[in-house]
Tab-separated table of C-alpha atoms in Angstrom:
chain	number	residue	atom	x	y	z
A	130	UNK	CA	-27.960	-19.891	44.116
A	131	UNK	CA	-25.342	-22.538	44.801
A	132	UNK	CA	-26.301	-25.362	47.414
A	133	UNK	CA	-25.166	-24.678	51.303
A	134	UNK	CA	-22.343	-26.654	51.392
A	135	UNK	CA	-21.075	-25.510	47.938
A	136	UNK	CA	-19.499	-22.403	46.309
A	137	UNK	CA	-18.868	-22.243	42.412
A	138	UNK	CA	-15.506	-22.161	41.173
A	139	UNK	CA	-14.550	-19.730	38.509
A	140	UNK	CA	-14.867	-22.748	35.813
A	141	UNK	CA	-18.814	-23.289	35.172
A	142	UNK	CA	-20.131	-26.145	35.900
A	143	UNK	CA	-17.531	-27.256	38.424
A	144	UNK	CA	-17.611	-26.944	42.214
A	145	UNK	CA	-14.308	-26.762	44.298
A	146	UNK	CA	-12.451	-25.467	47.202
A	147	UNK	CA	-15.034	-26.669	49.777
A	148	UNK	CA	-15.412	-30.603	50.582
A	149	UNK	CA	-18.604	-31.858	51.834
A	150	UNK	CA	-18.663	-35.366	53.717
A	151	UNK	CA	-21.676	-37.512	52.169
A	152	UNK	CA	-23.692	-40.124	54.041
A	153	UNK	CA	-23.851	-43.298	53.007
A	154	UNK	CA	-26.207	-44.228	50.231
A	155	UNK	CA	-27.476	-40.662	49.941
A	156	UNK	CA	-27.861	-38.694	46.795
A	157	UNK	CA	-25.508	-35.812	46.332
A	158	UNK	CA	-27.612	-32.536	46.912
A	159	UNK	CA	-26.194	-31.653	43.817
A	160	UNK	CA	-26.552	-34.391	41.353
A	161	UNK	CA	-29.229	-36.519	42.627
A	162	UNK	CA	-28.379	-39.783	40.332
A	163	UNK	CA	-24.840	-39.897	41.969
A	164	UNK	CA	-24.491	-42.275	44.957
A	165	UNK	CA	-21.682	-42.856	47.324
A	166	UNK	CA	-20.292	-46.473	48.462
A	167	UNK	CA	-18.330	-45.558	51.163
A	168	UNK	CA	-19.406	-43.519	54.090
A	169	UNK	CA	-17.241	-40.393	54.609
A	170	UNK	CA	-16.268	-40.159	51.242
A	171	UNK	CA	-15.128	-36.877	50.345
A	172	UNK	CA	-16.454	-35.032	47.301
A	173	UNK	CA	-13.780	-32.171	45.732
A	174	UNK	CA	-15.414	-31.820	42.450
A	175	UNK	CA	-18.791	-32.554	41.094
A	176	UNK	CA	-21.125	-30.826	38.270
A	177	UNK	CA	-23.585	-28.224	39.511
A	178	UNK	CA	-26.978	-28.477	38.429
A	179	UNK	CA	-27.647	-26.365	35.200
A	180	UNK	CA	-30.335	-24.187	37.564
A	181	UNK	CA	-27.391	-22.820	39.405
A	182	UNK	CA	-25.507	-21.742	36.456
A	183	UNK	CA	-27.921	-20.361	33.664
A	184	UNK	CA	-29.961	-18.039	36.008
A	185	UNK	CA	-28.995	-15.347	37.880
A	186	UNK	CA	-28.286	-15.919	41.651
A	187	UNK	CA	-29.123	-13.613	44.605
A	188	UNK	CA	-25.277	-12.999	45.144
A	189	UNK	CA	-25.430	-10.974	41.473
A	190	UNK	CA	-27.215	-8.177	43.391
A	191	UNK	CA	-24.457	-7.196	45.242
A	192	UNK	CA	-21.965	-7.272	42.318
A	193	UNK	CA	-24.432	-5.178	40.287
A	194	UNK	CA	-24.599	-2.619	42.677
A	195	UNK	CA	-20.932	-1.901	42.640
A	196	UNK	CA	-21.448	-0.766	39.220
A	197	UNK	CA	-24.544	1.447	40.215
A	198	UNK	CA	-22.268	2.940	43.327
A	199	UNK	CA	-19.516	3.881	40.912
A	200	UNK	CA	-21.460	5.489	38.484
A	201	UNK	CA	-23.132	7.698	41.065
A	202	UNK	CA	-19.603	8.401	42.715
A	203	UNK	CA	-18.183	9.555	39.475
A	204	UNK	CA	-21.253	11.814	38.656
A	205	UNK	CA	-21.020	13.369	41.873
A	206	UNK	CA	-18.361	16.233	41.308
A	207	UNK	CA	-20.498	17.311	38.311
A	208	UNK	CA	-23.872	18.057	40.642
A	209	UNK	CA	-25.152	21.725	39.994
A	210	UNK	CA	-22.323	22.208	37.017
A	211	UNK	CA	-24.708	22.755	34.236
A	212	UNK	CA	-23.013	19.980	32.012
A	213	UNK	CA	-25.712	16.996	31.883
A	214	UNK	CA	-23.241	15.088	29.073
A	215	UNK	CA	-19.878	15.447	31.480
A	216	UNK	CA	-22.077	13.805	34.084
A	217	UNK	CA	-23.648	11.294	32.304
A	218	UNK	CA	-20.294	10.675	30.374
A	219	UNK	CA	-18.502	9.690	33.779
A	220	UNK	CA	-21.198	7.651	34.907
A	221	UNK	CA	-21.312	5.443	31.789
A	222	UNK	CA	-17.558	4.979	31.969
A	223	UNK	CA	-17.673	3.843	35.599
A	224	UNK	CA	-20.480	1.317	35.156
A	225	UNK	CA	-19.015	-0.201	31.795
A	226	UNK	CA	-15.837	-0.730	34.225
A	227	UNK	CA	-17.085	-2.062	36.973
A	228	UNK	CA	-19.663	-4.476	34.629
A	229	UNK	CA	-16.654	-6.123	33.129
A	230	UNK	CA	-15.925	-7.707	36.397
A	231	UNK	CA	-18.966	-8.947	37.091
A	232	UNK	CA	-19.398	-12.813	37.091
A	233	UNK	CA	-22.124	-12.742	34.343
A	234	UNK	CA	-22.424	-12.662	30.328
A	235	UNK	CA	-24.654	-9.591	29.793
A	236	UNK	CA	-26.203	-8.152	26.951
A	237	UNK	CA	-27.423	-4.735	26.886
A	238	UNK	CA	-30.951	-4.792	25.741
A	239	UNK	CA	-31.963	-1.318	26.782
A	240	UNK	CA	-29.404	1.094	26.735
A	241	UNK	CA	-29.723	4.962	27.645
A	242	UNK	CA	-28.196	7.790	25.283
A	243	UNK	CA	-29.758	7.341	22.156
A	244	UNK	CA	-32.634	10.032	22.507
A	245	UNK	CA	-30.088	13.191	23.334
A	246	UNK	CA	-26.791	11.747	21.491
A	247	UNK	CA	-25.259	11.348	25.236
A	248	UNK	CA	-22.744	9.050	25.659
A	249	UNK	CA	-24.090	5.382	26.154
A	250	UNK	CA	-23.740	1.939	26.995
A	251	UNK	CA	-25.285	0.839	23.794
A	252	UNK	CA	-27.784	-1.324	22.815
A	253	UNK	CA	-26.146	-5.010	22.209
A	254	UNK	CA	-22.946	-4.454	23.951
A	255	UNK	CA	-21.813	-7.364	25.833
A	256	UNK	CA	-20.929	-7.031	29.264
A	257	UNK	CA	-19.724	-8.943	32.090
A	258	UNK	CA	-16.672	-11.446	32.290
A	259	UNK	CA	-18.770	-13.888	29.978
A	260	UNK	CA	-18.823	-16.391	32.818
A	261	UNK	CA	-22.052	-17.115	34.463
A	262	UNK	CA	-25.568	-16.909	33.975
A	263	UNK	CA	-26.456	-15.307	30.417
A	264	UNK	CA	-28.913	-11.941	31.549
A	265	UNK	CA	-30.503	-9.005	29.628
A	266	UNK	CA	-29.655	-5.786	31.330
A	267	UNK	CA	-31.326	-2.313	30.799
A	268	UNK	CA	-28.824	0.396	31.769
A	269	UNK	CA	-29.262	4.184	32.934
A	270	UNK	CA	-26.029	5.313	34.556
A	271	UNK	CA	-28.055	8.386	35.310
A	272	UNK	CA	-31.961	8.703	35.335
A	273	UNK	CA	-32.053	12.342	35.729
A	274	UNK	CA	-29.143	13.960	33.978
A	275	UNK	CA	-30.775	17.503	33.897
A	276	UNK	CA	-31.367	17.065	37.799
A	277	UNK	CA	-28.043	15.977	37.997
A	278	UNK	CA	-26.850	19.262	36.215
A	279	UNK	CA	-29.231	21.701	38.006
A	280	UNK	CA	-28.411	19.904	41.389
A	281	UNK	CA	-31.872	18.910	41.989
A	282	UNK	CA	-33.450	16.062	43.650
A	283	UNK	CA	-34.346	12.468	42.528
A	284	UNK	CA	-31.405	11.624	40.314
A	285	UNK	CA	-30.251	8.115	40.605
A	286	UNK	CA	-28.260	5.743	38.970
A	287	UNK	CA	-29.973	2.566	37.812
A	288	UNK	CA	-29.774	-0.750	36.279
A	289	UNK	CA	-32.103	-3.791	35.850
A	290	UNK	CA	-31.352	-7.484	34.930
A	291	UNK	CA	-33.431	-10.488	33.990
A	292	UNK	CA	-32.731	-13.701	32.330
A	293	UNK	CA	-31.580	-13.801	28.684
A	294	UNK	CA	-34.354	-13.301	26.164
A	295	UNK	CA	-36.931	-12.165	28.889
A	296	UNK	CA	-36.765	-8.251	28.091
A	297	UNK	CA	-38.797	-6.384	25.392
A	298	UNK	CA	-36.671	-4.474	23.507
A	299	UNK	CA	-38.264	-1.329	22.668
A	300	UNK	CA	-35.267	0.876	21.989
A	301	UNK	CA	-36.577	1.652	18.519
A	302	UNK	CA	-39.437	3.654	20.022
A	303	UNK	CA	-38.259	5.972	22.681
A	304	UNK	CA	-41.424	7.071	24.113
A	305	UNK	CA	-44.008	4.750	26.095
A	306	UNK	CA	-47.455	5.998	28.049
A	307	UNK	CA	-47.417	4.232	31.267
A	308	UNK	CA	-49.268	3.874	34.331
A	309	UNK	CA	-47.695	1.967	37.765
A	310	UNK	CA	-49.480	1.486	41.102
A	311	UNK	CA	-49.009	-0.993	43.915
A	312	UNK	CA	-50.730	-4.157	44.290
A	313	UNK	CA	-53.822	-2.790	44.842
A	314	UNK	CA	-54.246	-1.899	40.973
A	315	UNK	CA	-54.328	-5.257	39.650
A	316	UNK	CA	-57.674	-5.819	38.172
A	317	UNK	CA	-58.745	-2.430	39.114
A	318	UNK	CA	-56.983	0.134	37.242
A	319	UNK	CA	-56.262	0.253	33.276
A	320	UNK	CA	-54.143	2.520	31.204
A	321	UNK	CA	-57.540	2.747	28.440
A	322	UNK	CA	-59.302	4.242	31.219
A	323	UNK	CA	-60.021	7.575	31.823
A	324	UNK	CA	-57.684	9.057	34.685
A	325	UNK	CA	-60.543	10.173	36.511
A	326	UNK	CA	-62.099	6.948	36.440
A	327	UNK	CA	-59.004	5.085	37.407
A	328	UNK	CA	-58.335	7.155	40.231
A	329	UNK	CA	-61.501	6.406	42.082
A	330	UNK	CA	-61.542	2.993	41.397
A	331	UNK	CA	-58.013	2.768	43.095
A	332	UNK	CA	-58.897	5.004	45.896
A	333	UNK	CA	-61.360	2.561	46.580
A	334	UNK	CA	-59.394	-0.390	46.445
A	335	UNK	CA	-56.855	1.463	48.777
A	336	UNK	CA	-59.757	2.562	51.399
A	337	UNK	CA	-59.020	6.172	50.756
A	338	UNK	CA	-60.894	9.503	49.644
A	339	UNK	CA	-59.784	10.908	46.284
A	340	UNK	CA	-58.915	13.855	47.777
A	341	UNK	CA	-56.079	12.264	49.504
A	342	UNK	CA	-54.871	10.495	46.254
A	343	UNK	CA	-51.062	11.650	44.999
A	344	UNK	CA	-50.609	11.131	41.455
A	345	UNK	CA	-47.180	11.239	40.048
A	346	UNK	CA	-46.529	12.907	36.775
A	347	UNK	CA	-43.773	14.131	34.685
A	348	UNK	CA	-43.729	18.037	34.713
A	349	UNK	CA	-44.223	18.465	30.597
A	350	UNK	CA	-46.342	20.188	28.321
A	351	UNK	CA	-47.426	17.328	26.579
A	352	UNK	CA	-49.102	16.319	29.976
A	353	UNK	CA	-51.066	19.591	30.684
A	354	UNK	CA	-54.414	17.913	29.845
A	355	UNK	CA	-53.503	14.961	32.140
A	356	UNK	CA	-52.662	17.520	34.846
A	357	UNK	CA	-55.991	19.129	34.565
A	358	UNK	CA	-57.688	15.790	34.642
A	359	UNK	CA	-56.171	14.572	37.833
A	360	UNK	CA	-56.602	17.893	39.300
A	361	UNK	CA	-60.422	17.794	38.363
A	362	UNK	CA	-60.989	14.402	39.816
A	363	UNK	CA	-60.103	15.642	43.068
A	364	UNK	CA	-56.672	14.196	43.808
A	365	UNK	CA	-53.515	15.814	44.042
A	366	UNK	CA	-50.398	16.120	41.515
A	367	UNK	CA	-46.787	15.513	42.107
A	368	UNK	CA	-45.087	16.958	39.275
A	369	UNK	CA	-41.583	15.043	38.422
A	370	UNK	CA	-38.585	17.415	36.800
A	371	UNK	CA	-37.433	14.397	35.628
A	372	UNK	CA	-36.652	10.839	36.205
A	373	UNK	CA	-40.130	8.685	35.893
A	374	UNK	CA	-38.436	5.333	37.495
A	375	UNK	CA	-38.403	6.562	40.812
A	376	UNK	CA	-41.970	7.794	40.485
A	377	UNK	CA	-43.221	4.494	39.256
A	378	UNK	CA	-41.315	2.675	42.176
A	379	UNK	CA	-42.747	5.045	45.023
A	380	UNK	CA	-46.056	4.515	43.659
A	381	UNK	CA	-46.047	0.974	44.001
A	382	UNK	CA	-44.115	1.043	47.595
A	383	UNK	CA	-46.638	0.774	50.307
A	384	UNK	CA	-45.014	3.135	52.646
A	385	UNK	CA	-44.958	6.566	50.019
A	386	UNK	CA	-47.076	9.152	49.750
A	387	UNK	CA	-47.436	8.683	46.219
A	388	UNK	CA	-50.676	6.676	44.878
A	389	UNK	CA	-49.954	6.337	41.317
A	390	UNK	CA	-47.275	7.105	38.267
A	391	UNK	CA	-48.808	8.139	34.694
A	392	UNK	CA	-47.907	9.523	31.756
A	393	UNK	CA	-45.666	9.453	28.639
A	394	UNK	CA	-42.189	8.947	29.933
A	395	UNK	CA	-39.137	6.960	27.918
A	396	UNK	CA	-39.334	3.423	26.900
A	397	UNK	CA	-36.217	2.222	28.515
A	398	UNK	CA	-37.371	3.455	31.829
A	399	UNK	CA	-40.772	1.379	31.443
A	400	UNK	CA	-38.885	-1.233	31.306
A	401	UNK	CA	-36.360	-0.766	34.122
A	402	UNK	CA	-39.357	0.236	36.372
A	403	UNK	CA	-41.118	-3.165	35.279
A	404	UNK	CA	-37.993	-5.249	36.731
A	405	UNK	CA	-38.678	-3.341	40.040
A	406	UNK	CA	-42.302	-3.633	39.845
A	407	UNK	CA	-42.077	-7.559	39.523
A	408	UNK	CA	-39.969	-7.607	42.416
A	409	UNK	CA	-42.696	-5.583	44.463
A	410	UNK	CA	-45.640	-7.181	43.296
A	411	UNK	CA	-47.097	-4.065	41.959
A	412	UNK	CA	-48.759	-3.216	39.040
A	413	UNK	CA	-47.837	-1.791	35.300
A	414	UNK	CA	-48.891	-1.082	31.953
A	415	UNK	CA	-47.388	0.615	28.882
A	416	UNK	CA	-48.457	1.846	25.505
A	417	UNK	CA	-45.631	2.702	23.083
A	418	UNK	CA	-46.200	6.062	21.529
A	419	UNK	CA	-43.779	7.214	18.694
A	420	UNK	CA	-43.133	10.481	18.032
A	421	UNK	CA	-43.823	10.316	13.906
A	422	UNK	CA	-44.413	7.935	11.196
A	423	UNK	CA	-40.624	6.779	10.715
A	424	UNK	CA	-40.393	5.835	14.441
A	425	UNK	CA	-43.853	3.961	14.034
A	426	UNK	CA	-42.805	1.860	10.910
A	427	UNK	CA	-39.086	1.564	12.756
A	428	UNK	CA	-41.132	0.157	16.032
A	429	UNK	CA	-42.979	-2.352	13.766
A	430	UNK	CA	-40.061	-3.425	11.453
A	431	UNK	CA	-38.648	-4.307	14.765
A	432	UNK	CA	-41.533	-6.447	15.862
A	433	UNK	CA	-42.828	-4.201	18.482
A	434	UNK	CA	-47.044	-3.711	18.818
A	435	UNK	CA	-48.297	-0.083	18.479
A	436	UNK	CA	-51.496	0.736	20.291
A	437	UNK	CA	-51.129	-2.372	22.120
A	438	UNK	CA	-51.370	-2.390	26.086
A	439	UNK	CA	-48.126	-4.242	27.429
A	440	UNK	CA	-48.284	-5.969	30.551
A	441	UNK	CA	-45.587	-6.699	33.188
A	442	UNK	CA	-45.090	-9.886	31.818
A	443	UNK	CA	-45.193	-8.460	28.524
A	444	UNK	CA	-42.005	-5.932	29.161
A	445	UNK	CA	-40.235	-8.471	31.017
A	446	UNK	CA	-41.195	-12.085	31.067
A	447	UNK	CA	-38.975	-13.621	33.896
A	448	UNK	CA	-39.745	-14.307	37.156
A	449	UNK	CA	-36.181	-13.635	38.279
A	450	UNK	CA	-35.325	-9.882	37.719
A	451	UNK	CA	-33.438	-7.408	39.458
A	452	UNK	CA	-33.183	-3.664	40.357
A	453	UNK	CA	-30.784	-2.084	41.399
A	454	UNK	CA	-30.453	1.988	42.279
A	455	UNK	CA	-28.059	4.122	43.805
A	456	UNK	CA	-28.752	7.866	44.630
A	457	UNK	CA	-26.741	10.547	42.860
A	458	UNK	CA	-28.866	13.641	44.383
A	459	UNK	CA	-30.887	13.123	47.322
A	460	UNK	CA	-34.568	11.796	46.923
A	461	UNK	CA	-37.699	10.258	48.125
A	462	UNK	CA	-36.493	6.495	46.872
A	463	UNK	CA	-32.502	6.986	48.428
A	464	UNK	CA	-30.268	9.480	49.385
A	465	UNK	CA	-27.561	10.968	46.983
A	466	UNK	CA	-23.581	10.925	47.147
A	467	UNK	CA	-22.125	12.843	50.146
A	468	UNK	CA	-18.837	13.344	51.019
A	469	UNK	CA	-18.276	13.082	54.731
A	470	UNK	CA	-14.394	14.056	55.432
A	471	UNK	CA	-12.228	11.144	54.535
A	472	UNK	CA	-15.364	8.956	52.913
A	473	UNK	CA	-17.842	9.157	50.660
A	474	UNK	CA	-21.273	7.729	51.483
A	475	UNK	CA	-23.806	6.312	49.009
A	476	UNK	CA	-27.438	4.794	49.536
A	477	UNK	CA	-28.800	2.093	47.640
A	478	UNK	CA	-31.691	-0.392	46.981
A	479	UNK	CA	-31.833	-3.617	45.734
A	480	UNK	CA	-34.895	-5.403	44.534
A	481	UNK	CA	-35.373	-8.802	43.663
A	482	UNK	CA	-38.445	-10.524	42.089
A	483	UNK	CA	-37.642	-14.536	42.718
A	484	UNK	CA	-37.519	-13.780	46.501
A	485	UNK	CA	-39.621	-10.691	46.855
A	486	UNK	CA	-37.078	-8.903	48.636
A	487	UNK	CA	-36.100	-5.205	49.251
A	488	UNK	CA	-32.513	-4.568	50.862
A	489	UNK	CA	-30.866	-1.051	51.336
A	490	UNK	CA	-27.374	-0.776	51.219
A	491	UNK	CA	-25.592	2.145	52.790
A	492	UNK	CA	-21.736	1.617	52.019
A	493	UNK	CA	-18.811	4.104	53.007
A	494	UNK	CA	-16.326	4.484	50.187
A	495	UNK	CA	-12.418	5.832	50.785
A	496	UNK	CA	-12.390	9.111	49.124
A	497	UNK	CA	-8.822	8.957	48.088
A	498	UNK	CA	-9.468	5.854	46.044
A	499	UNK	CA	-11.880	7.974	43.980
A	500	UNK	CA	-11.104	11.392	43.786
């Protein structure tokens, strides 16, 4: 971030508009090698350190949340209307428009929409105004389009951002087997172990009885055996209709009743979740699960490793990640969009790994500006 006495101008590398009085002989905070001969000299334009220009800073989070808020608000009229493509299309258009105003050079590494031919922010698309830090982006304008269309809980608009070149591009393989826990799972659970063994080990690490453990898993036919094994261990399940990003985050947050999130879900969701987990100090592992030999070969050709356990740093190597989510429908992570007379209220959560902060943002928007 910029030094306290400065704010960056719109021209990269230049700080302007706020003068600073420098003491005699003291190195300038933004240019340590520069010295000033006269006490009281006023600096009006200097070079900022590359640190402040090349990496996303904390102010970026407030810009990103505007994009997820816009996507959630635009999707709101479609809640319960049965048209998930229309909801997703409205969210994509709103997110793309707002991202175009953000002061960064973003490239979409993980886009959403290829699986079901939905509208999308496509992989490789450049977003932002081209100035500021170079970033990788993983986007899902609506994680839970089916939930939105059906009027069910836990649909969110999400985005993750990290330094350029730090996100794994897993877009050529649509599905990933994942296991997510809080910090207690580090060095304790392993995706290669039987689920019952992992549950018992995590319960011991958390000081809980196995019967108290709650495991989140997508309610899919492919998970029938996994669900049986979870229950056979003595633990309970939290079956997710859709949207395993929120399930993974809730498994890593200390104040929730979900202890672990497991199962096969989207690989884009895995990358997004990894950005959040790094901010929460939690644990995540993933193994790519191609649906057929052709998809497997596409993944290999793209440089992906099949049957390989991807750790958090393999999924996102940067230590400066952002995760932003705004509720579309009500859920355990955030509340959904609500109309309250002349205003539209949104709730968002913003996570940053560099500072280890979790922020909740409740915003009221004038309805006549949106509808």
